[in-house]
Backbone as a ProteinNet text record, in pm:
[ID]
protein_1_A
[PRIMARY]
AMSKSFIESSQDMGIVATAKHFPGHGLVKGDTHKKSVYIDGELKELDVYPPLIDAGVLSIMVAHITVQNNEKYGTDGLPSSCSRTIVNDLLREELGFEGLIVTDALNIMKAVTIIENAPLLASKAGCDVLLMPIDEKETIDSILAEMEKDADYKKQVYASVKKILRLKICLGLMG
[TERTIARY]
-19089.4	-18946.3	-18875.6	-18940.3	-18878.6	-18875.9	-18981.3	-18983.8	-18873.6	-18859.1	-18754.2	-18616.8	-18593.6	-18466.4	-18441.3	-18545	-18532.6	-18499.5	-18571.6	-18547.9	-18404.3	-18361	-18226.9	-18119	-18130.3	-18024.9	-18022.7	-18137.5	-18141.6	-18078.2	-18120.6	-18072.3	-17926.7	-17879.3	-17736.5	-17651.8	-17711.4	-17640.1	-17666.3	-17728.9	-17752.6	-17874.7	-17963.4	-18086.6	-18200.7	-18278.7	-18389.8	-18505	-18537.3	-18653.2	-18779.2	-18882.5	-19009	-19123.4	-19197	-19316.8	-19432.1	-19513.5	-19627.1	-19740.2	-19852.2	-19919	-20007.8	-19960.3	-20029.1	-20161	-20268.7	-20287.1	-20324.9	-20300.8	-20329.1	-20403.4	-20352.1	-20409.5	-20457.1	-20421.2	-20448.3	-20593.9	-20676.6	-20817.9	-20907.3	-20846.5	-20921.6	-20950.8	-21073.9	-21109.6	-21094.8	-21035.1	-21018.1	-20873.5	-20848.3	-20714	-20708.6	-20625.2	-20614.7	-20558	-20499.6	-20456.1	-20577.2	-20688.8	-20805.6	-20920.7	-20929.7	-21041.6	-21011	-21096.5	-21086.4	-21130.8	-21057.6	-21094.9	-21105.4	-21174.2	-21210.4	-21178.4	-21139.9	-21146	-21279.4	-21365.9	-21499.4	-21504.8	-21491	-21497.9	-21361	-21343.2	-21224	-21096.7	-20986.4	-20854.7	-20795.9	-20829.4	-20797.2	-20650.4	-20575.6	-20434.4	-20338	-20389.9	-20307.4	-20201.8	-20231.3	-20137.2	-20010.5	-20006	-19886	-19773.2	-19809.1	-19709.9	-19628.6	-19683.6	-19599.1	-19473.8	-19480.6	-19356.1	-19253.6	-19300.7	-19209	-19144.5	-19223.2	-19170.1	-19069.2	-19103.8	-19011.6	-18883.2	-18892.1	-18773.9	-18686.3	-18732.1	-18649.8	-18667.1	-18778.8	-18799.7	-18787.9	-18714.2	-18686.2	-18795.6	-18878.9	-18978.3	-19107.6	-19218.9	-19349	-19420.6	-19474.1	-19552.3	-19699.7	-19766.7	-19909.6	-19986.3	-20087.2	-20167.5	-20271.2	-20323	-20431.2	-20565.6	-20586.2	-20707.3	-20792	-20917.8	-21010.7	-21061.8	-21076.3	-21132.6	-21271.2	-21370.2	-21507.6	-21571	-21678	-21750.8	-21659.3	-21568.5	-21478	-21474.2	-21538.9	-21554	-21419.8	-21323.6	-21194.3	-21099.9	-21096.8	-20996.9	-21055.2	-21179.9	-21239.9	-21162.9	-21154.3	-21073.2	-21157.2	-21285.4	-21374.7	-21368.5	-21362.2	-21362.9	-21227.6	-21125.3	-20990.3	-20915	-20816.2	-20728.6	-20648	-20605.6	-20525.7	-20403.8	-20341.3	-20221.5	-20247.1	-20371.3	-20408.3	-20481.3	-20482.6	-20556.9	-20463.2	-20473.3	-20392.7	-20427.9	-20552.5	-20595	-20512.4	-20487.7	-20412.1	-20262.2	-20210.8	-20065.9	-20009.1	-20066.1	-20010	-20065.2	-20197.3	-20256.7	-20232.8	-20257.7	-20243.9	-20098.1	-20037.1	-19902.7	-19796	-19795.1	-19690.9	-19720.4	-19838.8	-19868.7	-19901.7	-20001.2	-20043.1	-19942.7	-19890.7	-19796.1	-19651.6	-19626.5	-19494	-19390	-19433.3	-19336	-19268	-19135.4	-19058.4	-18981.8	-18993.7	-18918.8	-18984	-18938.6	-18982.8	-19117.9	-19213.2	-19344.2	-19353.3	-19380.6	-19381.2	-19521.5	-19565.8	-19691.9	-19667.4	-19771.6	-19767.2	-19762	-19743.8	-19731.1	-19851.1	-19822.4	-19926.9	-19963.4	-19891	-19912.2	-19998	-20011.5	-20083.8	-20199.9	-20213.7	-20316.6	-20444.7	-20546.1	-20673.9	-20732.1	-20704.2	-20758.6	-20713.1	-20598.4	-20552.2	-20550.6	-20538.9	-20535.7	-20668.7	-20774.9	-20905.6	-20926	-20827.6	-20838.4	-20753.9	-20816.3	-20744.9	-20632.7	-20513.6	-20393.4	-20365.7	-20377.9	-20350.7	-20209.7	-20106.1	-19973.3	-19967.1	-20030.7	-20032.1	-20109.1	-20221.4	-20298.7	-20217	-20142.9	-20058.9	-19948.4	-19889	-19786	-19845.2	-19959.8	-20024.1	-20068	-20096.5	-20133.2	-20015.1	-19892.5	-19772.8	-19677	-19704.8	-19611.5	-19483.5	-19370.5	-19240.3	-19196.8	-19229.1	-19187.9	-19313.6	-19324.1	-19437	-19385.9	-19426.8	-19373.5	-19441.5	-19364.5	-19402.9	-19530.4	-19533.5	-19650.7	-19660.1	-19779.3	-19799.9	-19721.6	-19726.7	-19661.2	-19574.8	-19444.2	-19354.5	-19351.4	-19346.4	-19340.3	-19466.2	-19582.1	-19707.7	-19709.9	-19659.3	-19653.7	-19564.4	-19446.2	-19352.6	-19413.1	-19471.1	-19530.8	-19643.5	-19727.3	-19839.1	-19788.7	-19684.3	-19626.6	-19563.7	-19486.6	-19424.6	-19529.7	-19636.4	-19743.5	-19810.1	-19833.9	-19896.2	-19802.9	-19673.5	-19576	-19577.3	-19601.3	-19608.1	-19729	-19837	-19962	-19970.5	-19897.9	-19918.8	-19784	-19755.3	-19625.8	-19606.8	-19713.9	-19701.4	-19669.5	-19733.1	-19704.9	-19560.3	-19513.9	-19375.5	-19278.3	-19304.8	-19220.1	-19224.3	-19343.6	-19358.6	-19276	-19279.7	-19202.5	-19053.2	-19009.1	-18867.5	-18827.1	-18914.2	-18884.4	-18871.7	-18956.4	-18947.2	-18815.5	-18778.7	-18653.1	-18534.3	-18534	-18425.6	-18419	-18535	-18540.3	-18479.1	-18512.3	-18458.7	-18307.7	-18261.9	-18118	-18041.4	-18095.2	-18029	-18016.8	-18123.1	-18120.3	-18014.5	-18007	-17905.8	-17763.9	-17744.6	-17612.8	-17578.5	-17674.5	-17651.7	-17622.8	-17678.8	-17656.6	-17530.4	-17462.3	-17341.5	-17367.5	-17487.9	-17522.3	-17487.4	-17447.3	-17405.8	-17276.4	-17184.4	-17054.6	-17042.8
2508.6	2481.9	2564.2	2573.9	2652.2	2800.8	2849.6	2990.3	3018.5	2928.3	2945.7	2946.6	2857.4	2851.9	2980.6	3030	3154.2	3270.9	3280.1	3388.3	3383.7	3266.4	3252.6	3281.8	3225	3245.9	3389.8	3450.6	3591.7	3680.8	3663.3	3750.3	3723.3	3600.3	3571.8	3649.5	3683.1	3759.7	3909.8	3953.7	4095.8	4150.6	4062.2	4103.4	4088.4	4194.1	4189.3	4113	3999	3923.2	3990.9	3995.1	4057.5	3961.5	3927.3	3844.6	3937.5	3895.6	3979	3891	3934.3	4059	4037.5	4076.2	4056.8	4132.3	4076.9	3950.6	3833.3	3844.1	3735.3	3785.9	3753.4	3806.2	3694.9	3572.3	3462.4	3427.7	3452.1	3416.5	3536.3	3650.9	3773	3780.6	3816.7	3835.6	3982.5	4009.9	4147.7	4191.9	4310.2	4365	4500.6	4512.6	4637.8	4751.8	4720.3	4825.4	4898.2	4825.5	4878.7	4920.5	4860.8	4890.6	4838.9	4876.6	4820.3	4674.4	4588.2	4447.6	4410.1	4298.9	4267	4123.4	4107.3	3977.6	3981.9	3890.3	3888.6	3781.2	3824.9	3731	3689.8	3560.2	3501.9	3531.6	3553.5	3571.1	3431.4	3368.8	3228.8	3203	3306.3	3286.9	3332.5	3368.2	3421.5	3323.3	3192.7	3092.4	3081.1	3146.8	3147.8	3228	3330.5	3427.2	3387.5	3322.2	3286.6	3205.6	3107	3037.7	3128	3225.1	3318.8	3410.8	3453.3	3535.8	3454.2	3329	3240.8	3215.5	3217.3	3196.6	3321	3431.2	3551.2	3649	3642.6	3739	3879.9	3965.9	4099.5	4201	4172.1	4270.1	4200.6	4267.7	4220.2	4336.9	4310.8	4411.1	4390.6	4500.4	4495.6	4536.8	4459	4481.3	4590.8	4640.9	4739.5	4667.3	4567.9	4487.2	4523.5	4552.2	4582.5	4451.5	4450.3	4334.1	4372.9	4297.6	4325.6	4199.7	4219.5	4108.7	4024.9	4092.4	4026.9	4113.6	4066.8	4147.1	4188.7	4099.1	4127.1	4206.6	4176.2	4236.2	4325.8	4365.7	4454.9	4585.6	4638.6	4758.7	4885	4877.7	4994.6	5063.1	4984.1	5037.5	5081	5078.8	5116.5	4994.1	5014.4	4902.9	4858.5	4733.8	4681.1	4767.6	4820.8	4903.8	5029.7	5073.5	5194.6	5163.3	5037.9	4994.1	4957.2	5029.7	4998.7	4860.4	4818.7	4685.9	4578	4593	4493.3	4510.3	4631.8	4654.6	4640.1	4710.4	4710.5	4596.3	4591.8	4495	4350.2	4320.9	4183.8	4148.2	4222.5	4185.3	4204.9	4319.9	4346.4	4276.7	4301.7	4253.7	4104.4	4060.1	3920	3824.6	3860.5	3770.9	3795.9	3904.9	3931.4	3972.3	4027.2	4068	4197.3	4194.9	4310.9	4375.7	4319.7	4371.7	4492	4518.2	4633.7	4605	4694.3	4681	4785.4	4736.8	4818.7	4817.3	4931.4	4932.4	4879.3	4833.6	4811.1	4949.9	4957	5085.7	5175.4	5299.8	5396	5484.9	5471.1	5564	5509.8	5379.1	5325	5234.2	5207.2	5114.1	5190.5	5166.7	5237.6	5224.5	5113	5089.7	5195.4	5261.8	5367.2	5505	5513.6	5646.7	5719.4	5646.7	5708.6	5755.3	5729.5	5766	5890.1	5988.2	6111.6	6085.5	6128.1	6118.2	5975.4	5880.7	5739.8	5717.8	5786.5	5763.4	5796.8	5905.4	5939.4	5833.3	5789.4	5685.2	5557.1	5520.6	5400.3	5416.7	5534.3	5559.9	5553.2	5615.4	5612.8	5471.4	5387.3	5248.2	5167.4	5216.1	5147.6	5103.6	5136.9	5101.3	5183.5	5118	5184.4	5250.1	5188	5238	5257.7	5377	5409.8	5402	5299.3	5271.5	5358.8	5443.5	5524.2	5607	5698.6	5786.1	5874.3	5917.4	6000.6	6130.3	6194.5	6323.6	6314.8	6295.9	6276.9	6397.5	6517.6	6637.9	6650.6	6628.3	6634.9	6529.7	6411.7	6304.5	6343.6	6392.3	6434.4	6546.8	6646.6	6759.4	6714.3	6621.1	6575.6	6494.8	6416.6	6339.5	6433.2	6531.6	6627.2	6706.4	6747.1	6821.6	6734.6	6608.9	6517.9	6491.2	6482.7	6462.3	6578.9	6699.9	6817.6	6811.3	6747.9	6742.1	6622	6514.6	6386.7	6328.2	6339.6	6293.9	6143.2	6065	5919.9	5884.1	5953.7	5930.3	5969.3	6076.8	6120.4	6010.9	5949.8	5839.7	5721.8	5695	5585	5609.8	5731.9	5764.9	5752	5802.5	5790.1	5642.6	5560.3	5417	5354.5	5395.5	5345.2	5387.3	5512.9	5562.6	5486.3	5464.4	5388.6	5246.3	5185.1	5048.3	5043.3	5140.8	5147.3	5169.2	5261	5288.3	5167	5099.1	4978.7	4871.9	4854.7	4755.7	4791.8	4918.5	4962.3	4940.5	4966.2	4944.1	4795.7	4712.1	4566.9	4510.5	4571.8	4527.8	4589.5	4674.9	4738.1	4850	4907.1	5014.4	5152.2	5156.4	5282.9	5255.8	5347.9	5328.9	5376.4
-9463.4	-9463.4	-9571.6	-9689.8	-9797.9	-9762.5	-9698.7	-9657.7	-9556.5	-9459.4	-9358.1	-9422.9	-9515.9	-9587.1	-9665.6	-9732.5	-9808.3	-9716.2	-9603.8	-9508.3	-9457.7	-9413.1	-9357	-9460	-9580.3	-9680.2	-9729.4	-9746.6	-9789	-9684.1	-9560.3	-9454.4	-9419.7	-9440.6	-9422.9	-9523	-9638	-9741.2	-9730.4	-9619.9	-9598.2	-9670.1	-9713.8	-9779.8	-9679.8	-9662.1	-9569.1	-9633.3	-9577.8	-9625.2	-9571.8	-9655.8	-9617.5	-9645.2	-9541.6	-9558.3	-9594.3	-9688.2	-9726.2	-9773.4	-9786	-9757.8	-9635.6	-9518.4	-9391.3	-9390.5	-9340.2	-9269.8	-9359.4	-9489.8	-9582.8	-9704.6	-9823	-9947.1	-10040.4	-10011.8	-10103.8	-10123.6	-10024.2	-10033.5	-10065.2	-10088.8	-10117.6	-10266.4	-10299.6	-10440	-10474	-10589.4	-10632.7	-10622.9	-10672.1	-10685.2	-10615.3	-10512.2	-10436.8	-10521.2	-10637.4	-10728.6	-10787.4	-10798.3	-10868.8	-10777.2	-10657.1	-10567.6	-10427.3	-10333.9	-10199.6	-10205.4	-10137.1	-10128.2	-9980.2	-9953.4	-9816.1	-9779	-9653.1	-9587.8	-9514.6	-9545.9	-9487.1	-9379.2	-9254.6	-9143.2	-9091.9	-9078.8	-9018.1	-9098.8	-9027	-9090.3	-9111.9	-9222.6	-9247.6	-9279.9	-9314.7	-9351.4	-9242.4	-9128.5	-9020.1	-8972	-8978	-8927.7	-9011.6	-9125.5	-9210.5	-9143.8	-9067	-9020.5	-8897.5	-8793.8	-8678.9	-8714.4	-8805	-8839.4	-8908.6	-8985.1	-9050.8	-8947.1	-8850.9	-8741.5	-8661.3	-8630.6	-8557	-8635.6	-8769.1	-8854.5	-8860.3	-8799.3	-8791.4	-8905.5	-8978.2	-9086.3	-9028.5	-9098	-9046.8	-9077	-9176.6	-9219.9	-9261.5	-9234.9	-9281.7	-9348	-9467	-9539.2	-9508.5	-9473.2	-9444.4	-9569.5	-9601.4	-9721.1	-9698.5	-9808.8	-9805.4	-9817.4	-9733.3	-9735.5	-9614.1	-9637	-9529.1	-9468.4	-9337.1	-9268.7	-9218.4	-9260.6	-9218.2	-9159.3	-9085.2	-9021	-8932	-8863.4	-8770.3	-8645.2	-8539.8	-8418.8	-8358.7	-8357.8	-8294.1	-8383.9	-8513.9	-8602.9	-8712	-8699	-8797.9	-8807.8	-8928.7	-8952.4	-8971.1	-8941.4	-8950.6	-9086.6	-9191.7	-9327.5	-9379.7	-9295.4	-9338.4	-9387.6	-9473.8	-9509.8	-9387	-9385.7	-9274.2	-9245.8	-9350.2	-9334.9	-9253.5	-9245.9	-9172.1	-9041.8	-9002.4	-8884.7	-8770.5	-8661.8	-8543.1	-8488	-8504.9	-8462	-8531.1	-8659.8	-8736	-8713.6	-8732.6	-8729.3	-8588.6	-8495	-8359.6	-8273.4	-8261.8	-8168.7	-8212.9	-8339.9	-8387.3	-8419	-8509.9	-8556.6	-8449.1	-8386.3	-8285.4	-8152.3	-8098.9	-7963.6	-7960.7	-8036	-8029.3	-8092.1	-8209.8	-8277.2	-8234.5	-8162.9	-8108.7	-8211.1	-8324.9	-8427.2	-8386.1	-8380	-8337.3	-8451.5	-8571.2	-8685.4	-8749.5	-8870.5	-8948	-9013.8	-8992.6	-9057.1	-9167.7	-9287.6	-9408.6	-9468.4	-9520.6	-9593.9	-9734.6	-9797.7	-9941.6	-10006	-10135.9	-10205.1	-10176.5	-10142.5	-10110.5	-10229.2	-10339.6	-10451	-10564.7	-10575.8	-10691	-10652.4	-10526.9	-10482.6	-10452.5	-10532.6	-10520	-10379.5	-10313	-10178.9	-10079	-10103.6	-10012.1	-10075.4	-10205.7	-10267.8	-10251.6	-10221.1	-10200.3	-10056	-9969.2	-9827.4	-9800.5	-9737.4	-9707.2	-9606.8	-9642.8	-9559.9	-9512	-9603.2	-9571.2	-9514.8	-9566.2	-9506.8	-9357.3	-9316.7	-9174.4	-9096.3	-9148.8	-9081.3	-9066.2	-9171	-9165.3	-9061.4	-9056.4	-8956.3	-8815.7	-8795.8	-8664.9	-8626.7	-8726.2	-8699.8	-8648.1	-8676.5	-8629	-8737.2	-8861.6	-8969.7	-8955.9	-8973.4	-8960.5	-9090.3	-9202.5	-9334.3	-9418.5	-9476.8	-9563.7	-9707.2	-9776.4	-9909.8	-10015	-10077.1	-10192.9	-10174.8	-10076.9	-10067	-10191.5	-10224.7	-10343.8	-10334.6	-10219.2	-10199.1	-10072.8	-10092.9	-9979.3	-9887.1	-9943.9	-9860.2	-9775.5	-9835.8	-9760.8	-9649.9	-9679.6	-9579.7	-9463.2	-9493.7	-9388.9	-9305.6	-9373.4	-9301.5	-9209.5	-9255.5	-9172	-9052.5	-9073.6	-8962.4	-8859.7	-8906.6	-8814	-8736.8	-8803.5	-8735.5	-8628.7	-8661.8	-8565.1	-8447	-8473.5	-8366.2	-8267.2	-8316.9	-8229.9	-8136.8	-8183.4	-8106.8	-8013.7	-8045	-7975.8	-7932.1	-7804.5	-7751.3	-7767.5	-7750.8	-7768	-7913.3	-8005.7	-8147.8	-8179.7	-8122.1	-8142.8	-8097.5	-7983.1	-7933.6	-8030.8	-8084.1	-8179.6	-8305.7	-8357.9	-8478.1	-8449.2	-8335.3	-8298.8	-8287.2	-8231.3	-8220.3	-8359.7	-8452.4	-8590.5	-8655	-8636.7	-8694.6	-8635.9	-8504.9	-8441.1	-8495.1	-8515	-8568	-8709.3	-8791.2	-8928.2	-8925.3	-8841.5	-8832.1	-8780	-8678	-8626	-8734.8	-8811.8	-8919.4	-9023	-9059.5	-9156.7	-9103.1	-8974.8	-8913.8	-8916	-8876.5	-8875.2	-9013.7	-9115.7	-9253.6	-9314.4	-9237.2	-9286.8	-9385.8	-9380.9	-9473.3	-9419	-9292	-9229.2	-9154.3	-9164.6	-9101.8	-8963.1
[MASK]
+++++++++++++++++++++++++++++++++++++++++++++++++++++++++++++++++++++++++++++++++++++++++++++++++++++++++++++++++++++++++++++++++++++++++++++++++++++++++++++++++++++++++++++++

């Protein structure tokens, strides 16, 4: 009830509420700033998110947490933020979230800084906003190059850009 109230009052004032850290960070041991951390087995905190989605939260941040020993939602050694299984299949398709999907910080979190071209992987996974990549120009160049090679990915990027622009218009940030 308090989360719903926070979401509604924040968004009524033009502030985008963001639920985080999907698919759940409370039961994970360790700090993603310092190393890769894991959800081992069942996603025990997943039930937190449907009520937030139903309350109309506009944005969800995906954590850099690897999921292992989970046949359906395993991330194959990648952080959740770089996993299409987590971002697209689970969050978008199964949970029906249509809002903005944001990565956690890409520049200081050891869980992703050790992965080659993590921002591109996160974008390809379905994240709409890549929060603080280490090298913005390299990130943009890799995304543009991938868009030239993959028509479906190009459509996905355009859909993300449209979603961001629509949100800015609705918030009165663009005239």
